[in-house]
Short mmCIF file of C-alpha atoms and ligand atoms in Angstrom, two decimals:
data_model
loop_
_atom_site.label_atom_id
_atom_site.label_comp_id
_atom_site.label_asym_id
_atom_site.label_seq_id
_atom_site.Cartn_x
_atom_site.Cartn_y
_atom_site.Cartn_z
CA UNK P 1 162.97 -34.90 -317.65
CA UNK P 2 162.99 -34.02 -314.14
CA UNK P 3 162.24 -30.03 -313.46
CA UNK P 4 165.26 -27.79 -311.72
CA UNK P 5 164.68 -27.67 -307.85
CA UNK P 6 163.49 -25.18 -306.03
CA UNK P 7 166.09 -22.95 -305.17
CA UNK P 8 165.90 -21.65 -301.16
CA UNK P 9 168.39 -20.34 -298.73
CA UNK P 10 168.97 -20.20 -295.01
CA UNK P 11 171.79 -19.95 -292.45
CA UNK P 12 171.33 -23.00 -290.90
CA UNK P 13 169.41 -25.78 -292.75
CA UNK P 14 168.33 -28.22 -289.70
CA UNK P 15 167.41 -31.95 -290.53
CA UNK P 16 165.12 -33.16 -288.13
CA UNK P 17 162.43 -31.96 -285.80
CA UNK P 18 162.75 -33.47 -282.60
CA UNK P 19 163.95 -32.29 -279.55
CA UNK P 20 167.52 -31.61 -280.69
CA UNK P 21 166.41 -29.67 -283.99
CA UNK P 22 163.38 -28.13 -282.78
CA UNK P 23 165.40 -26.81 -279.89
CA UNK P 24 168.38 -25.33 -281.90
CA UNK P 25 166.27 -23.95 -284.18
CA UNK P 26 164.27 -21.98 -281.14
CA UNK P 27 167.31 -20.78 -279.60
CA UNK P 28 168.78 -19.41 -283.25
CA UNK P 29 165.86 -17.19 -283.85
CA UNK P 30 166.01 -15.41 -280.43
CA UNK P 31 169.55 -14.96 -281.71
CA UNK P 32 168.40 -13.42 -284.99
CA UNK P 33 169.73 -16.58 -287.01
CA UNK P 34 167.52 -17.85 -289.64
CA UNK P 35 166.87 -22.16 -290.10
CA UNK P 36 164.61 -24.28 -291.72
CA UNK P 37 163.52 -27.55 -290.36
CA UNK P 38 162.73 -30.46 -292.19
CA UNK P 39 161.36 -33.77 -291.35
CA UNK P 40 159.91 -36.90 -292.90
CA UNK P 41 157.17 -37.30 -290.22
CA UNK P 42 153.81 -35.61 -290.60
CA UNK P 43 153.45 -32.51 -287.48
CA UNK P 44 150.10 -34.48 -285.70
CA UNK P 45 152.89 -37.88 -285.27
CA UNK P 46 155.69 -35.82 -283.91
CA UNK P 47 153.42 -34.30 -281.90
CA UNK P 48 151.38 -37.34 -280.53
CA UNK P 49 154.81 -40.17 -279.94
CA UNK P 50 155.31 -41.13 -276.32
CA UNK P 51 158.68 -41.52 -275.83
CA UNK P 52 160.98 -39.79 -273.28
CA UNK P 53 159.57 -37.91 -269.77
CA UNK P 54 161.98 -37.24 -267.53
CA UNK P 55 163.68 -33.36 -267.95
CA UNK P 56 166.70 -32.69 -266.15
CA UNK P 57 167.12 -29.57 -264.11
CA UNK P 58 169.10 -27.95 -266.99
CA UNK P 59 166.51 -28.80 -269.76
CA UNK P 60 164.21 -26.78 -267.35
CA UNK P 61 166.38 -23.64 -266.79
CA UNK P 62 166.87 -23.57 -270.70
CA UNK P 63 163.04 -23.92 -271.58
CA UNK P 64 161.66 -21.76 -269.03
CA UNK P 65 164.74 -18.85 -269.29
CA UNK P 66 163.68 -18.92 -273.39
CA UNK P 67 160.11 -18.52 -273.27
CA UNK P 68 158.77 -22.54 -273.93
CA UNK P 69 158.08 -23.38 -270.22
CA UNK P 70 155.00 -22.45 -269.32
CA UNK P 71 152.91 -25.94 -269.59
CA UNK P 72 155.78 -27.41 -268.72
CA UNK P 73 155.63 -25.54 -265.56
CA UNK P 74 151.83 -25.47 -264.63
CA UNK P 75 151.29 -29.14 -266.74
CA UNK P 76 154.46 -31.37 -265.79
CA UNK P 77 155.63 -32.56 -262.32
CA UNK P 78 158.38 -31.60 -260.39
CA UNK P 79 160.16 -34.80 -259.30
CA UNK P 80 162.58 -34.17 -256.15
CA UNK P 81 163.66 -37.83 -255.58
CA UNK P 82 163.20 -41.59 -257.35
CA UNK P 83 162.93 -44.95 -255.16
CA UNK P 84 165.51 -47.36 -255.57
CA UNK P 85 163.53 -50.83 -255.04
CA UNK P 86 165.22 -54.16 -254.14
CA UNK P 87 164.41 -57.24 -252.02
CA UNK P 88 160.77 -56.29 -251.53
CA UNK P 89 162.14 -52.88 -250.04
CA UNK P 90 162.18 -49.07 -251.28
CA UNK P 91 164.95 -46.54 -250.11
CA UNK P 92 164.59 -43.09 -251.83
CA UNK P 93 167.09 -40.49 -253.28
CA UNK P 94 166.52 -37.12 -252.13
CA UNK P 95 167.85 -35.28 -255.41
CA UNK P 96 167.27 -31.57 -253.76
CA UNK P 97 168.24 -32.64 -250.26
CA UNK P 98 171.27 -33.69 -251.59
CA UNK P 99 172.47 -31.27 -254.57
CA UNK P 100 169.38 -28.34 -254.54
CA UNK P 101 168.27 -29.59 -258.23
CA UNK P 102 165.67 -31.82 -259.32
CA UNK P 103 163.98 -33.52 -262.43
CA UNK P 104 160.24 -32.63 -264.37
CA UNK P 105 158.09 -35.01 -265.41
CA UNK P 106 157.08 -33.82 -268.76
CA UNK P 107 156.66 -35.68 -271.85
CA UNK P 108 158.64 -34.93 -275.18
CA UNK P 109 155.82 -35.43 -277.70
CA UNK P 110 154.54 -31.80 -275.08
CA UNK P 111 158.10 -30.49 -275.26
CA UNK P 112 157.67 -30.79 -278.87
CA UNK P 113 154.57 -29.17 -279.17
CA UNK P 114 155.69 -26.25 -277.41
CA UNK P 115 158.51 -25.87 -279.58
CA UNK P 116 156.18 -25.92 -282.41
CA UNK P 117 154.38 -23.60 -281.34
CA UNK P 118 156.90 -21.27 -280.51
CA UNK P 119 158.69 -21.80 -284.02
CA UNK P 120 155.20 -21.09 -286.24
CA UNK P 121 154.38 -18.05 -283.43
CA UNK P 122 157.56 -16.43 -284.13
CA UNK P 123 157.17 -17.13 -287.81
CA UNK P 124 159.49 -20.09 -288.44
CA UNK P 125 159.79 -21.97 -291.44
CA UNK P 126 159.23 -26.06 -290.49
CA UNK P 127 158.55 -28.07 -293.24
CA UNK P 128 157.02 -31.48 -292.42
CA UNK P 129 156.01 -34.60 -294.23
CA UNK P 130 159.27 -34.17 -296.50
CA UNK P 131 161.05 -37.24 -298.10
CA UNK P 132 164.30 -38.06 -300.36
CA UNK P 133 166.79 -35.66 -298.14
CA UNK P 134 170.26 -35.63 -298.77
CA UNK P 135 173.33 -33.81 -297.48
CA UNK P 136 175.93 -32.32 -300.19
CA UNK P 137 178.97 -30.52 -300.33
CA UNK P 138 179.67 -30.49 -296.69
CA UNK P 139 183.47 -30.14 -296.67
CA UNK P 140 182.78 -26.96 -298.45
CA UNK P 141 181.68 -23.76 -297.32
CA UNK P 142 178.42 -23.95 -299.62
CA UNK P 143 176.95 -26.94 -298.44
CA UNK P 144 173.51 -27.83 -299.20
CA UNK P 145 170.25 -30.31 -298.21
CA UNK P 146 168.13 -31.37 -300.79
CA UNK P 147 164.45 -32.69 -300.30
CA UNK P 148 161.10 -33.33 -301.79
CA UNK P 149 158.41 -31.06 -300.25
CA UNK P 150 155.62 -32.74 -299.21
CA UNK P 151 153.51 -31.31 -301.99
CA UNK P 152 155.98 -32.69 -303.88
CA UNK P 153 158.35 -29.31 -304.90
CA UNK P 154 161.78 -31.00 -305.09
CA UNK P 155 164.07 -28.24 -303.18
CA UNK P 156 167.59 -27.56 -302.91
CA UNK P 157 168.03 -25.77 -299.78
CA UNK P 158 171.70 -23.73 -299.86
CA UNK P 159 173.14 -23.08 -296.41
CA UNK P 160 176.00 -22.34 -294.55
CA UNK P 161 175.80 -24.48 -291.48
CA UNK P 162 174.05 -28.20 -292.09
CA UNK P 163 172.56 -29.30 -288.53
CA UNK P 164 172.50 -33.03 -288.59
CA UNK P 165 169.52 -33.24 -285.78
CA UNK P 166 167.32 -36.76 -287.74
CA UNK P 167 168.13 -39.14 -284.65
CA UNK P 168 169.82 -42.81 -285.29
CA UNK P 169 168.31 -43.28 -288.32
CA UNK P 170 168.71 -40.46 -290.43
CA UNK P 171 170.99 -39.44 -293.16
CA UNK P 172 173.53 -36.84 -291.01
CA UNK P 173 175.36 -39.87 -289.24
CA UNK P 174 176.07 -41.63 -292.24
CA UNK P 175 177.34 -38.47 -294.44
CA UNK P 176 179.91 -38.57 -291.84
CA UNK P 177 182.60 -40.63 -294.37
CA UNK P 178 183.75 -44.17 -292.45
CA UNK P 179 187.07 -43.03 -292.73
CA UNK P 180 186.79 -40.19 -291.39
CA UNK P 181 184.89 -41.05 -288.14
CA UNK P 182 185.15 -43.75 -285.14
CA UNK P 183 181.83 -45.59 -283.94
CA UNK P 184 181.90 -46.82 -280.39
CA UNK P 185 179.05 -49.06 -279.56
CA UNK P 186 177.51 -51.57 -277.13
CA UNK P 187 174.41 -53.84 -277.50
CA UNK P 188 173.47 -54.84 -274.07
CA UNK P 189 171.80 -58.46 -273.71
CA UNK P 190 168.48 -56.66 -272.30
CA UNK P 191 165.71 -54.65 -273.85
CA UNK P 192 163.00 -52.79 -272.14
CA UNK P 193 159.30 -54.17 -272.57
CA UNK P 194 157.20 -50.79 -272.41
CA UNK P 195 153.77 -50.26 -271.63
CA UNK P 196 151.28 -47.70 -271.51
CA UNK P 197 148.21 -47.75 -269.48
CA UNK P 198 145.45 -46.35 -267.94
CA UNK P 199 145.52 -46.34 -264.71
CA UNK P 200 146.41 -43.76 -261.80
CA UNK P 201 149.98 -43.69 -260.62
CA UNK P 202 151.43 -45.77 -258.61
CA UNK P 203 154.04 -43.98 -256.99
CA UNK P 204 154.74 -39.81 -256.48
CA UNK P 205 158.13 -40.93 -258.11
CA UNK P 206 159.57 -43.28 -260.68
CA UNK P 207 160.75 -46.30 -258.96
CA UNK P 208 163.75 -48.22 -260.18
CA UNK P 209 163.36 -51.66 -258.97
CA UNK P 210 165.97 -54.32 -258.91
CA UNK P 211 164.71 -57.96 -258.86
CA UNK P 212 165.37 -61.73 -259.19
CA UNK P 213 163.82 -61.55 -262.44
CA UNK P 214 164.95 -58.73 -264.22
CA UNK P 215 164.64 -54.68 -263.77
CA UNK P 216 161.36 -52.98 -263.96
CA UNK P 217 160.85 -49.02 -263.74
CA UNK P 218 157.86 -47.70 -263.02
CA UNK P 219 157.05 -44.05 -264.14
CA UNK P 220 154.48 -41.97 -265.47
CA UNK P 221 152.92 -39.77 -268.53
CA UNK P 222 149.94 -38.34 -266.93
CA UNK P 223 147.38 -38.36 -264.32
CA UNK P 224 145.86 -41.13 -266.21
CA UNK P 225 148.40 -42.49 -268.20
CA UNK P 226 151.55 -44.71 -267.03
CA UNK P 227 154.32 -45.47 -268.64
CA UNK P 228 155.77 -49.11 -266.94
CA UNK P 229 159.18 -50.79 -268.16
CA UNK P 230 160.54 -54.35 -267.19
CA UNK P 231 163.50 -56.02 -268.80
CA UNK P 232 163.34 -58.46 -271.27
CA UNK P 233 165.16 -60.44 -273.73
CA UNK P 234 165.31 -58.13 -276.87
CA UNK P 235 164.04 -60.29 -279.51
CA UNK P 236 160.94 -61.02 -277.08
CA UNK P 237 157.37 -60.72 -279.11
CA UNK P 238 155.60 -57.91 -277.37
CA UNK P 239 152.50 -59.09 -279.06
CA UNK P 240 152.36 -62.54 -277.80
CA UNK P 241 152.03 -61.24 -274.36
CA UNK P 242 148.36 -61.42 -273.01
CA UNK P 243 147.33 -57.97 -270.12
CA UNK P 244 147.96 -60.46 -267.68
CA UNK P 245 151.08 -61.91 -268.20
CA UNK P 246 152.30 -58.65 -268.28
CA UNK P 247 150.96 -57.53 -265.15
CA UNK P 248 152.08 -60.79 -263.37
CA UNK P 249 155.59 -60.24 -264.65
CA UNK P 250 155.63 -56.62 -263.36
CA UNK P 251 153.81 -57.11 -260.01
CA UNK P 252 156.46 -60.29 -259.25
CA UNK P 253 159.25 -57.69 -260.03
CA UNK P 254 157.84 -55.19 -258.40
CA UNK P 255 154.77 -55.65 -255.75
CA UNK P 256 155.40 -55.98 -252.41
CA UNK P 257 155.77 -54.57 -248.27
CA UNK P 258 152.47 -52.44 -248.44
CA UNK P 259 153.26 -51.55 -252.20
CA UNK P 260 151.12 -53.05 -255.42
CA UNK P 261 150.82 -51.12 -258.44
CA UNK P 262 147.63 -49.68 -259.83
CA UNK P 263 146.35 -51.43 -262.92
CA UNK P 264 144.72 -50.62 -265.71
CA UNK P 265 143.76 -51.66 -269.27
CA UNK P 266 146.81 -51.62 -271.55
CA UNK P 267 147.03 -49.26 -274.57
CA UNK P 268 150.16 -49.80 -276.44
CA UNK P 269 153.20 -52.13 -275.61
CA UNK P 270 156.30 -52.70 -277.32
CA UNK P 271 160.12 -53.72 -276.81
CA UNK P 272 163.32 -51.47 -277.27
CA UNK P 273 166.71 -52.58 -277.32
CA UNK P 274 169.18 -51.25 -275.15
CA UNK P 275 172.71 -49.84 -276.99
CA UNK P 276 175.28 -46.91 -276.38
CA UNK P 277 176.74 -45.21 -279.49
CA UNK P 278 179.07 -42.74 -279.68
CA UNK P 279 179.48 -41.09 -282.73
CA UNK P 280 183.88 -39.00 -283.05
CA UNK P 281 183.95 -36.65 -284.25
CA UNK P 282 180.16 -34.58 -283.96
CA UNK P 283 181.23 -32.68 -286.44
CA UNK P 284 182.50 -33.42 -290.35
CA UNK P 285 183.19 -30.06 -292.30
CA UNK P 286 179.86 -28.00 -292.50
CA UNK P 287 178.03 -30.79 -291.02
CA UNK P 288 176.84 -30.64 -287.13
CA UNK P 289 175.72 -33.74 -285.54
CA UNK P 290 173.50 -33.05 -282.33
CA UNK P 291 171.54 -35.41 -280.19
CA UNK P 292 170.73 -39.06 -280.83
CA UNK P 293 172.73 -38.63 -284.55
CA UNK P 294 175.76 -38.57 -282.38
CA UNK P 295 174.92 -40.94 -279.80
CA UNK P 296 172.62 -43.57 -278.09
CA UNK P 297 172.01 -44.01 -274.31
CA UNK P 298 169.99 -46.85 -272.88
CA UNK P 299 166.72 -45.19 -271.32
CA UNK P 300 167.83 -45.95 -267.52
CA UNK P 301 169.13 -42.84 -266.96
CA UNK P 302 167.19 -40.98 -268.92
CA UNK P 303 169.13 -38.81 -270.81
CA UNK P 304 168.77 -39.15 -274.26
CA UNK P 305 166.45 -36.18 -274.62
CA UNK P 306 168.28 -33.99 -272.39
CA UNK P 307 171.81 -34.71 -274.19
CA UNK P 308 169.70 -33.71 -277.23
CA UNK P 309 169.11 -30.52 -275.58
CA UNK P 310 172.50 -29.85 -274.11
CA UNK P 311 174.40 -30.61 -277.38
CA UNK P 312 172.37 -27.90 -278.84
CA UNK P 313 173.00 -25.38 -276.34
CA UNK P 314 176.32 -25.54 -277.02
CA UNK P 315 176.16 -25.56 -280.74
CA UNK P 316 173.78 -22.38 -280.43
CA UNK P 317 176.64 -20.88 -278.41
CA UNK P 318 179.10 -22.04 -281.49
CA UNK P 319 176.73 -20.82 -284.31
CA UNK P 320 176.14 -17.42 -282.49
CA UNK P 321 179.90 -16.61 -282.32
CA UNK P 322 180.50 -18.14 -285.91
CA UNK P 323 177.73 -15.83 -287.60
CA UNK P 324 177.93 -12.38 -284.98
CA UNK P 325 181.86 -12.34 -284.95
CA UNK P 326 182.69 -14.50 -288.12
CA UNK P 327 185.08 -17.10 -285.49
CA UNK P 328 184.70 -20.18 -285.88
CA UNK P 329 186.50 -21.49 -282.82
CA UNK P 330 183.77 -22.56 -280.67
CA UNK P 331 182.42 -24.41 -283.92
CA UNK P 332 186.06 -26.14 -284.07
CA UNK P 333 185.68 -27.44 -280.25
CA UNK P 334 181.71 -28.10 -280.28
CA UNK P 335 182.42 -31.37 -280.70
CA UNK P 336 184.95 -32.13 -277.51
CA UNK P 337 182.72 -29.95 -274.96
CA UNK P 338 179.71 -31.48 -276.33
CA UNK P 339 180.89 -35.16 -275.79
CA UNK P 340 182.02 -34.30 -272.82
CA UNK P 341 178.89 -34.35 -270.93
CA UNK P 342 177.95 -37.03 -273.87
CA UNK P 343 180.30 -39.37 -272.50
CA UNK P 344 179.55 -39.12 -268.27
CA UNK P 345 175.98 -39.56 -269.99
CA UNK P 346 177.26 -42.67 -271.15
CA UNK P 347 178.73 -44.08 -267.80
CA UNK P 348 175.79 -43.05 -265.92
CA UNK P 349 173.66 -44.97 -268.31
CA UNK P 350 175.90 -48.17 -268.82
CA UNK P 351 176.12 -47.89 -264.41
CA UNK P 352 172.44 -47.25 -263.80
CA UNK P 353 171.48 -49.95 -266.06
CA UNK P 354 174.29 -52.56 -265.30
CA UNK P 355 173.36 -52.08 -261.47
CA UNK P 356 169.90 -52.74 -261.84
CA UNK P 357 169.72 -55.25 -264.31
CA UNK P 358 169.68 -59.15 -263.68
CA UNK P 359 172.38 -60.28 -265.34
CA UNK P 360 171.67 -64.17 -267.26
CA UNK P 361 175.32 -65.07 -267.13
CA UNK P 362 175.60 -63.90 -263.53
CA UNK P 363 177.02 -66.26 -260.90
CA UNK P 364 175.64 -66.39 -257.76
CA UNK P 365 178.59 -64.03 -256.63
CA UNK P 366 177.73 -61.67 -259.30
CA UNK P 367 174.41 -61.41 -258.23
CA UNK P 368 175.24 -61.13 -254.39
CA UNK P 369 177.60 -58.19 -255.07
CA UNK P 370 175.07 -56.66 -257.21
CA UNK P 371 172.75 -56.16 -254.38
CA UNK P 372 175.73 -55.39 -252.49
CA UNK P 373 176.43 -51.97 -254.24
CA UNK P 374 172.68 -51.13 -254.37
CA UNK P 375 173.08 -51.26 -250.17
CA UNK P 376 176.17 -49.41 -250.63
CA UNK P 377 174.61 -46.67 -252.87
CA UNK P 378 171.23 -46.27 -250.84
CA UNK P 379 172.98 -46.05 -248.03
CA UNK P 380 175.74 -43.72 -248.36
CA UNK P 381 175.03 -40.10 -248.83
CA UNK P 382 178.51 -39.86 -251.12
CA UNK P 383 177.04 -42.98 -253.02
CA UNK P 384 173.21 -41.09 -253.40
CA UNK P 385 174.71 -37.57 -254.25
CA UNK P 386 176.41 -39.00 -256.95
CA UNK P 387 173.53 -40.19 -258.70
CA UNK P 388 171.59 -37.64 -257.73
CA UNK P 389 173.97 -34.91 -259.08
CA UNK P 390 173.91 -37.20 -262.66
CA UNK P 391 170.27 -37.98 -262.81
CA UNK P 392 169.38 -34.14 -262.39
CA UNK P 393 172.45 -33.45 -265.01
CA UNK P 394 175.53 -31.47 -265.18
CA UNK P 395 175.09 -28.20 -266.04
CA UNK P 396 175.50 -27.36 -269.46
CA UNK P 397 178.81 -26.33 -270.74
CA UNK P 398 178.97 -21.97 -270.84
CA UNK P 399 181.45 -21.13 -273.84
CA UNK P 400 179.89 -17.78 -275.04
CA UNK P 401 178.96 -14.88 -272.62
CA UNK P 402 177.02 -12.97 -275.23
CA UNK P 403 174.93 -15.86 -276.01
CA UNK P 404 170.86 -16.04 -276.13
CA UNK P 405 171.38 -19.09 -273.73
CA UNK P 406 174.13 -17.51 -271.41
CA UNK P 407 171.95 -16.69 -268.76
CA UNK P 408 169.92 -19.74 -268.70
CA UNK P 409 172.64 -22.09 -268.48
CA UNK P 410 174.30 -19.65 -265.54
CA UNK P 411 171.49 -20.05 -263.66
CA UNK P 412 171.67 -23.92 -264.13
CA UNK P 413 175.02 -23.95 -263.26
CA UNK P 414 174.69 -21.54 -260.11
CA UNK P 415 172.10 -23.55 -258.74
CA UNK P 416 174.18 -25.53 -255.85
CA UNK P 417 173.09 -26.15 -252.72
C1 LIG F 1 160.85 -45.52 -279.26
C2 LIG F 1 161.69 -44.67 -278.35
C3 LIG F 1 161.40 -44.63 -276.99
C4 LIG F 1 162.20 -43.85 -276.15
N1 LIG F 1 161.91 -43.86 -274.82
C5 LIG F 1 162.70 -43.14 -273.99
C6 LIG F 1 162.44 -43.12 -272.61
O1 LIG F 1 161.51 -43.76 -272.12
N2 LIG F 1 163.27 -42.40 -271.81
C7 LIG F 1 164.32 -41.68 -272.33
O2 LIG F 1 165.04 -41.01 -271.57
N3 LIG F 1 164.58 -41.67 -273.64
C8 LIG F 1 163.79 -42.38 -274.47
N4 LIG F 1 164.06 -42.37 -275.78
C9 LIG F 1 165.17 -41.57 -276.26
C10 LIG F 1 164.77 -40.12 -276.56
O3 LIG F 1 163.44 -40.06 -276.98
C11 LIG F 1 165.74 -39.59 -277.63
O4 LIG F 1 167.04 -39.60 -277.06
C12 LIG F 1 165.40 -38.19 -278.13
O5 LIG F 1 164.21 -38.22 -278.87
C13 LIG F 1 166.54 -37.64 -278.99
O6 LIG F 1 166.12 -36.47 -279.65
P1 LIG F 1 166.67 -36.12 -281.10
O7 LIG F 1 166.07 -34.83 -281.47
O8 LIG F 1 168.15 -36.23 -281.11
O9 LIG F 1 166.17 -37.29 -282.05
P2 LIG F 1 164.70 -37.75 -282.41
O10 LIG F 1 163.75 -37.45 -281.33
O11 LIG F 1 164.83 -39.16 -282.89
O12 LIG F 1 164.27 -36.82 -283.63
C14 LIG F 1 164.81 -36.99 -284.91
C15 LIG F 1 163.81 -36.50 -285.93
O13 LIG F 1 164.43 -36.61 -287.21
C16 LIG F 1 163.50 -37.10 -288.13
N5 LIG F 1 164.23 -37.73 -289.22
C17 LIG F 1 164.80 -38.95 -289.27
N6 LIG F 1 165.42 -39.14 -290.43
C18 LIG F 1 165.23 -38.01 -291.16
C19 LIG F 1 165.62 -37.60 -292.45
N7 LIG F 1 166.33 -38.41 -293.26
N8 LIG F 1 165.25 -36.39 -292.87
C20 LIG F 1 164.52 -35.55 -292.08
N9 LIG F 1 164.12 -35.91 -290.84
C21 LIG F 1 164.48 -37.11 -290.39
C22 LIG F 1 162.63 -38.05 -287.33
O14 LIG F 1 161.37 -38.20 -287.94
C23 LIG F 1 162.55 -37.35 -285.98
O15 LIG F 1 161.41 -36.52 -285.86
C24 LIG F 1 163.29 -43.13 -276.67
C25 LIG F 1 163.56 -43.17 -278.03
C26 LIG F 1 162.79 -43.93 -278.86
C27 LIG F 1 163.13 -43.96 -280.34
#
């Protein structure tokens, strides 16, 4: 007979511990607002996964105004431009000439570690390594999230609030009912083959470089690690690939006018496919959906880490009126301001990528006008601002004055040219 679970109880129960449930969980407690965090993955593999880099202005202002930036200042890179390459020939965008912001280099597995740290400094309860969750009760005011430690307790965790933070795999999206939600998605016919390798960088700034065969971006991790994309089909074998065919393909794309990449041995390769999801609503009953639960960007404009953050600065904002004044008005609209910015997201990523991208079923007009509006964007400082204003980010949507945040996201949203 299986034993009676654990009983626990917290305000917000959070599901997940990446960067959108690590995040909301460090902005509650400077509130005074009490979560656990759970996640199936083991704290050294959260903490050593490459996957994002680039952290928009906003993501900066929030880390830094709450007390997690210091690596990220001394450790990461401030970007102020990318190079937009095409024809053999790179023009750059000047993101603080143009709109007085600019981007960090500064990886997530490092974001996450700070967050860590911060959590277990200021006494936080993260549980790692847990398995078997599952959401209940969530169109009640009692809702709960059950889970096997990982030592094995089974525990029913009693909440108010459920934060559905476990990315596009986890179990928040799908306790949203079908019938009581709309999925908008797109598969694009690319995926991104990713490498890492050791080697120096090649450039001061990512480069985005459109090509005859295909996209390839070329950005970095560290001084001695570098992260290199170029589009693919996305059922390509990343393991039948030898170090050279991969460095042919990316020098061909890429290589060129005085430029050549710097090689080195390669570490760890892979392919991703590219999609957009939209998850409406974010919200269903007690149940929050924040970050890459409620949606999916393609990595070319690289905002799938900072909508994580952003759609938790507003449900902070949400949680902190809900549980200091007992409304629950900005909890009832979290979900159109937060997929708000989720959605320009969207069209900047769908643009980026559908600009830059060789397109198979392309005619040769197609591909003519696609070089066309790259001229047209490089060239024009209305064309440059405006991707410069989207790759730096919006600034992140202000709905409570007496919020932890309220200052941070100000300053974000003061800081025009
Ligand atoms: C392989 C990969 C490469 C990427 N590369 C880039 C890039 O180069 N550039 C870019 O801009 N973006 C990139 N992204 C996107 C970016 O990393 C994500 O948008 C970002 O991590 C979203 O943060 P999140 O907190 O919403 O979700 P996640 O970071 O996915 O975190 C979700 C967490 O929930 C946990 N979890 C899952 N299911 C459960 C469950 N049932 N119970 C408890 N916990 C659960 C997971 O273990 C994970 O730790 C990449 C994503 C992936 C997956």
């Amino acid at each position: 007979m299986n034993a009676e679970p654990l009983k626990a109880r917290t305000r917000v129960a959070v599901i997940g511990a990446g960067p959108a449930g690590l995040m909301l969980s460090h902005l509650l407690s400077l509130s005074g607002i009490d979560s656990v965090v759970i996640d199936l993955r083991e704290r050294a593999d959260i903490e050593t996964t490459l996957r994002a880099g680039i952290l928009e202005q906003g993501t900066v202002d929030l880390m830094t105004g709450t007390g997690v930036g210091a690596r990220l200042l001394t450790e990461g890179q401030r970007h102020e431009g990318i190079a937009i390459r095409s024809r053999g020939e790179s023009r750059r965008i000047d993101f603080t000439a143009l709109t007085g912001r600019a981007v960090h280099l500064y990886p997530q597995h490092e974001v996450l570690k700070d967050l860590i740290a911060a959590r277990l400094a200021a006494g936080g309860d993260l549980r790692f390594g847990v398995s078997e969750v599952s959401v209940h009760d969530v169109t009640t005011d009692a809702p709960s999230v059950r889970f096997t430690d990982a030592d094995g307790t089974r525990v029913e965790l009693s909440c108010a609030v459920v934060a559905g933070c476990d990315g596009s795999q986890g179990v928040s999206r799908t306790a949203v009912p079908e019938d009581a939600r709309t999925d908008y998605f797109h598969a694009y016919p690319h995926g991104w083959f990713g490498i890492l390798t050791e080697a120096p960088p090649s450039s001061d700034e990512l480069v985005y470089a459109h090509s005859e065969r295909g996209f390839a971006l070329i950005s970095s991790r560290s001084p001695s690690v570098q992260r290199m994309y170029f589009q693919c089909d996305p059922a390509e074998d990343a393991g039948s690939w030898s170090d050279e065919r991969i460095w042919a393909e990316l020098r061909a794309r890429v290589n060129g006018n005085g430029f050549e990449l710097e090689e080195g041995p390669i570490i760890q390769r892979g392919v991703i496919p590219m999609r957009s999801y939209v998850i409406d609503p974010m919200r269903h009953g007690r149940l929050f959906l924040a970050g890459d639960a409620a949606h999916t960007v393609p990595p070319t404009g690289a905002k799938g880490l900072n909508l994580a953050v952003s759609d938790v600065a507003v449900l902070c904002q949400a949680l902190e009126r809900f549980f200091h004044q007992g409304s629950t008005e900005l909890l009832d609209s979290y979900g159109r301001t937060a997929s708000d910015r989720v959605w320009r997201a969207q069209h900047f990523s769908w643009w980026m990528t559908s600009m830059l991208h060789a397109d198979a079923d392309a005619d040769a007009f197609g591909r003519r006008r696609q070089l066309g509006e790259i001229d047209q964007l490089t060239e024009s400082v209305a064309g440059s601002t405006y991707l410069a204003e989207a790759y730096t980010g919006w600034p992140i949507a202000h709905t409570n004055p007496d919020s932890v945040v309220a200052d941070t996201i100000t300053g974000s949203a003061d800081r025009t040219p």
